[in-house]
Amino acid sequence: MSGESASAIQKGQVDLLDFIDWSGVECLNQSSTHSLPNALKQGYREDDGLHLDSDADEQLLLYIPFTQVIKLHSILVKGPEEEGPKTVKLFSNKEHMGFSNVNDYPPSDMAVLTPDNLKGKPVLVKYVKFQNVRSLTIFIEDNQTGSEITQVQKIMLYGST
């Protein structure tokens, strides 16, 4: 993934929130009190008091299916400077991944998030690898300081249908 500025999301790219199949969304290792909807759902993700926390360790594994095939252009992952995500791996159309097998597959793309990314600067993905996406798996491998808990304030996916 390119850390280049996507501050002006390209024309034709939209927030893909409306195309998420919420019945199939999963998040492994999430805190029961600070769960994925806090970072992903409209309204919740805009509230700075709400966030997603990891539970047993710093890793999070998110599975996001879509109601139709999408093209992913960029991803925004917002978090605090200390506990914010660092290494993020994206997998296109890989179902039933768990912590035991996530490293068995090469990611479609990966990024090391910078402080600018954590403040809301989107990260461009390798667009050619995300042309016919039915589901997206996001593996947050670690955080900025190596602390036990990773915190995500907001996740936004940009692209087109």
mmCIF file of C-alpha atoms in Angstrom:
data_model
loop_
_atom_site.group_PDB
_atom_site.id
_atom_site.type_symbol
_atom_site.label_atom_id
_atom_site.label_comp_id
_atom_site.label_asym_id
_atom_site.label_seq_id
_atom_site.Cartn_x
_atom_site.Cartn_y
_atom_site.Cartn_z
ATOM 1 C CA MET A 1 0.000 0.000 0.000
ATOM 2 C CA SER A 2 1.148 3.471 -0.677
ATOM 3 C CA GLY A 3 1.323 5.989 2.125
ATOM 4 C CA GLU A 4 0.861 8.744 -0.449
ATOM 5 C CA SER A 5 -1.821 11.276 0.162
ATOM 6 C CA ALA A 6 -5.307 10.263 -0.717
ATOM 7 C CA SER A 7 -6.633 13.281 1.137
ATOM 8 C CA ALA A 8 -8.745 14.086 -1.875
ATOM 9 C CA ILE A 9 -10.515 10.754 -2.350
ATOM 10 C CA GLN A 10 -10.663 10.293 -6.102
ATOM 11 C CA LYS A 11 -13.805 11.213 -7.951
ATOM 12 C CA GLY A 12 -16.160 8.261 -8.194
ATOM 13 C CA GLN A 13 -14.831 6.666 -4.979
ATOM 14 C CA VAL A 14 -17.424 6.395 -2.216
ATOM 15 C CA ASP A 15 -17.612 5.248 1.391
ATOM 16 C CA LEU A 16 -18.456 1.533 0.985
ATOM 17 C CA LEU A 17 -20.408 1.412 4.276
ATOM 18 C CA ASP A 18 -23.749 0.913 2.492
ATOM 19 C CA PHE A 19 -22.433 -2.223 0.764
ATOM 20 C CA ILE A 20 -21.291 -4.079 3.898
ATOM 21 C CA ASP A 21 -23.223 -7.278 4.678
ATOM 22 C CA TRP A 22 -23.557 -6.662 8.415
ATOM 23 C CA SER A 23 -24.943 -10.146 9.126
ATOM 24 C CA GLY A 24 -21.580 -11.662 8.147
ATOM 25 C CA VAL A 25 -19.170 -9.175 9.732
ATOM 26 C CA GLU A 26 -16.800 -10.764 12.260
ATOM 27 C CA CYS A 27 -13.948 -9.574 14.448
ATOM 28 C CA LEU A 28 -11.649 -11.976 16.303
ATOM 29 C CA ASN A 29 -9.997 -10.912 19.587
ATOM 30 C CA GLN A 30 -12.232 -7.869 20.102
ATOM 31 C CA SER A 31 -13.010 -6.576 23.571
ATOM 32 C CA SER A 32 -16.615 -7.313 24.588
ATOM 33 C CA THR A 33 -17.062 -3.704 25.729
ATOM 34 C CA HIS A 34 -15.246 -2.017 22.819
ATOM 35 C CA SER A 35 -16.299 -3.973 19.716
ATOM 36 C CA LEU A 36 -16.060 -3.570 15.938
ATOM 37 C CA PRO A 37 -19.319 -1.618 15.331
ATOM 38 C CA ASN A 38 -17.786 1.255 17.346
ATOM 39 C CA ALA A 39 -15.134 1.722 14.627
ATOM 40 C CA LEU A 40 -17.076 0.676 11.520
ATOM 41 C CA LYS A 41 -20.739 1.734 11.824
ATOM 42 C CA GLN A 42 -22.002 5.152 10.762
ATOM 43 C CA GLY A 43 -22.534 7.452 13.745
ATOM 44 C CA TYR A 44 -20.529 5.247 16.104
ATOM 45 C CA ARG A 45 -17.240 5.723 14.233
ATOM 46 C CA GLU A 46 -17.654 9.521 14.328
ATOM 47 C CA ASP A 47 -17.883 9.474 18.145
ATOM 48 C CA ASP A 48 -14.392 9.889 19.616
ATOM 49 C CA GLY A 49 -15.553 8.220 22.836
ATOM 50 C CA LEU A 50 -16.271 4.944 21.037
ATOM 51 C CA HIS A 51 -13.569 2.621 19.685
ATOM 52 C CA LEU A 52 -12.561 -0.972 18.989
ATOM 53 C CA ASP A 53 -10.072 -2.559 21.403
ATOM 54 C CA SER A 54 -8.209 -5.840 21.093
ATOM 55 C CA ASP A 55 -8.703 -8.252 23.991
ATOM 56 C CA ALA A 56 -6.110 -10.973 24.771
ATOM 57 C CA ASP A 57 -3.207 -9.377 22.863
ATOM 58 C CA GLU A 58 -2.562 -6.653 20.295
ATOM 59 C CA GLN A 59 -3.837 -8.516 17.214
ATOM 60 C CA LEU A 60 -7.244 -8.084 15.561
ATOM 61 C CA LEU A 61 -8.725 -10.020 12.637
ATOM 62 C CA LEU A 62 -11.703 -8.430 10.868
ATOM 63 C CA TYR A 63 -13.841 -10.097 8.221
ATOM 64 C CA ILE A 64 -16.072 -7.777 6.184
ATOM 65 C CA PRO A 65 -18.321 -9.299 3.494
ATOM 66 C CA PHE A 66 -20.113 -7.099 0.959
ATOM 67 C CA THR A 67 -23.641 -7.305 -0.444
ATOM 68 C CA GLN A 68 -22.228 -6.969 -3.968
ATOM 69 C CA VAL A 69 -18.851 -7.053 -5.689
ATOM 70 C CA ILE A 70 -16.835 -3.904 -4.997
ATOM 71 C CA LYS A 71 -13.543 -2.344 -6.086
ATOM 72 C CA LEU A 72 -11.439 -1.153 -3.160
ATOM 73 C CA HIS A 73 -9.469 2.054 -3.721
ATOM 74 C CA SER A 74 -8.276 3.069 -0.250
ATOM 75 C CA ILE A 75 -8.718 2.425 3.443
ATOM 76 C CA LEU A 76 -8.716 4.797 6.402
ATOM 77 C CA VAL A 77 -7.743 3.401 9.809
ATOM 78 C CA LYS A 78 -7.780 5.980 12.590
ATOM 79 C CA GLY A 79 -6.333 5.392 16.039
ATOM 80 C CA PRO A 80 -4.354 6.923 18.900
ATOM 81 C CA GLU A 81 -0.600 7.546 18.558
ATOM 82 C CA GLU A 82 0.380 4.913 21.132
ATOM 83 C CA GLU A 83 -2.112 2.027 20.752
ATOM 84 C CA GLY A 84 -3.077 2.725 17.135
ATOM 85 C CA PRO A 85 -2.566 -0.061 14.574
ATOM 86 C CA LYS A 86 0.832 -0.305 12.877
ATOM 87 C CA THR A 87 1.081 -3.281 10.500
ATOM 88 C CA VAL A 88 -2.159 -3.861 8.576
ATOM 89 C CA LYS A 89 -2.546 -6.711 6.075
ATOM 90 C CA LEU A 90 -5.470 -6.893 3.658
ATOM 91 C CA PHE A 91 -6.790 -10.075 2.078
ATOM 92 C CA SER A 92 -9.301 -10.017 -0.764
ATOM 93 C CA ASN A 93 -11.916 -12.816 -0.910
ATOM 94 C CA LYS A 94 -10.312 -15.012 1.781
ATOM 95 C CA GLU A 95 -12.979 -16.543 3.996
ATOM 96 C CA HIS A 96 -12.657 -18.395 7.293
ATOM 97 C CA MET A 97 -9.265 -17.034 8.253
ATOM 98 C CA GLY A 98 -8.147 -17.299 11.858
ATOM 99 C CA PHE A 99 -5.047 -16.377 13.817
ATOM 100 C CA SER A 100 -3.749 -19.923 13.236
ATOM 101 C CA ASN A 101 -3.714 -19.635 9.429
ATOM 102 C CA VAL A 102 -3.526 -15.885 8.668
ATOM 103 C CA ASN A 103 0.219 -16.119 8.002
ATOM 104 C CA ASP A 104 -0.239 -19.082 5.618
ATOM 105 C CA TYR A 105 -1.515 -16.752 2.872
ATOM 106 C CA PRO A 106 0.260 -13.850 1.210
ATOM 107 C CA PRO A 107 -1.732 -10.644 1.787
ATOM 108 C CA SER A 108 -3.236 -8.892 -1.240
ATOM 109 C CA ASP A 109 -1.613 -5.770 0.193
ATOM 110 C CA MET A 110 -0.111 -4.471 3.415
ATOM 111 C CA ALA A 111 0.754 -1.145 5.026
ATOM 112 C CA VAL A 112 2.695 0.174 7.958
ATOM 113 C CA LEU A 113 0.543 3.006 9.262
ATOM 114 C CA THR A 114 2.178 6.361 10.001
ATOM 115 C CA PRO A 115 1.053 8.978 12.543
ATOM 116 C CA ASP A 116 -0.544 10.845 9.597
ATOM 117 C CA ASN A 117 -2.541 7.718 8.677
ATOM 118 C CA LEU A 118 -3.710 7.352 12.288
ATOM 119 C CA LYS A 119 -4.961 10.943 12.242
ATOM 120 C CA GLY A 120 -7.172 10.189 9.229
ATOM 121 C CA LYS A 121 -5.020 10.153 6.079
ATOM 122 C CA PRO A 122 -6.289 7.284 3.868
ATOM 123 C CA VAL A 123 -3.912 4.663 2.501
ATOM 124 C CA LEU A 124 -4.140 3.784 -1.188
ATOM 125 C CA VAL A 125 -4.257 0.047 -1.909
ATOM 126 C CA LYS A 126 -2.871 -1.787 -4.934
ATOM 127 C CA TYR A 127 -6.038 -1.148 -6.919
ATOM 128 C CA VAL A 128 -5.422 -4.003 -9.390
ATOM 129 C CA LYS A 129 -5.522 -6.519 -6.509
ATOM 130 C CA PHE A 130 -8.937 -5.308 -5.316
ATOM 131 C CA GLN A 131 -11.061 -5.299 -8.481
ATOM 132 C CA ASN A 132 -13.631 -8.017 -7.731
ATOM 133 C CA VAL A 133 -13.926 -7.993 -3.963
ATOM 134 C CA ARG A 134 -16.741 -9.974 -2.322
ATOM 135 C CA SER A 135 -15.130 -9.843 1.124
ATOM 136 C CA LEU A 136 -12.210 -8.133 2.807
ATOM 137 C CA THR A 137 -10.182 -9.552 5.693
ATOM 138 C CA ILE A 138 -8.154 -7.013 7.659
ATOM 139 C CA PHE A 139 -5.386 -8.390 9.885
ATOM 140 C CA ILE A 140 -4.032 -5.843 12.354
ATOM 141 C CA GLU A 141 -0.765 -7.506 13.324
ATOM 142 C CA ASP A 142 0.592 -5.031 15.878
ATOM 143 C CA ASN A 143 0.381 -1.480 17.159
ATOM 144 C CA GLN A 144 2.658 1.567 17.233
ATOM 145 C CA THR A 145 4.345 0.882 20.589
ATOM 146 C CA GLY A 146 4.037 -2.888 21.031
ATOM 147 C CA SER A 147 1.545 -2.530 23.895
ATOM 148 C CA GLU A 148 -0.926 -5.306 24.784
ATOM 149 C CA ILE A 149 -4.033 -3.508 23.516
ATOM 150 C CA THR A 150 -4.576 -2.125 20.023
ATOM 151 C CA GLN A 151 -7.192 0.597 19.686
ATOM 152 C CA VAL A 152 -9.040 1.550 16.478
ATOM 153 C CA GLN A 153 -11.240 4.657 16.456
ATOM 154 C CA LYS A 154 -12.472 4.509 12.871
ATOM 155 C CA ILE A 155 -12.313 2.308 9.776
ATOM 156 C CA MET A 156 -13.537 3.590 6.421
ATOM 157 C CA LEU A 157 -13.344 1.756 3.111
ATOM 158 C CA TYR A 158 -13.396 3.748 -0.132
ATOM 159 C CA GLY A 159 -14.048 2.374 -3.578
ATOM 160 C CA SER A 160 -16.784 1.739 -6.105
ATOM 161 C CA THR A 161 -19.277 -0.929 -7.089
#
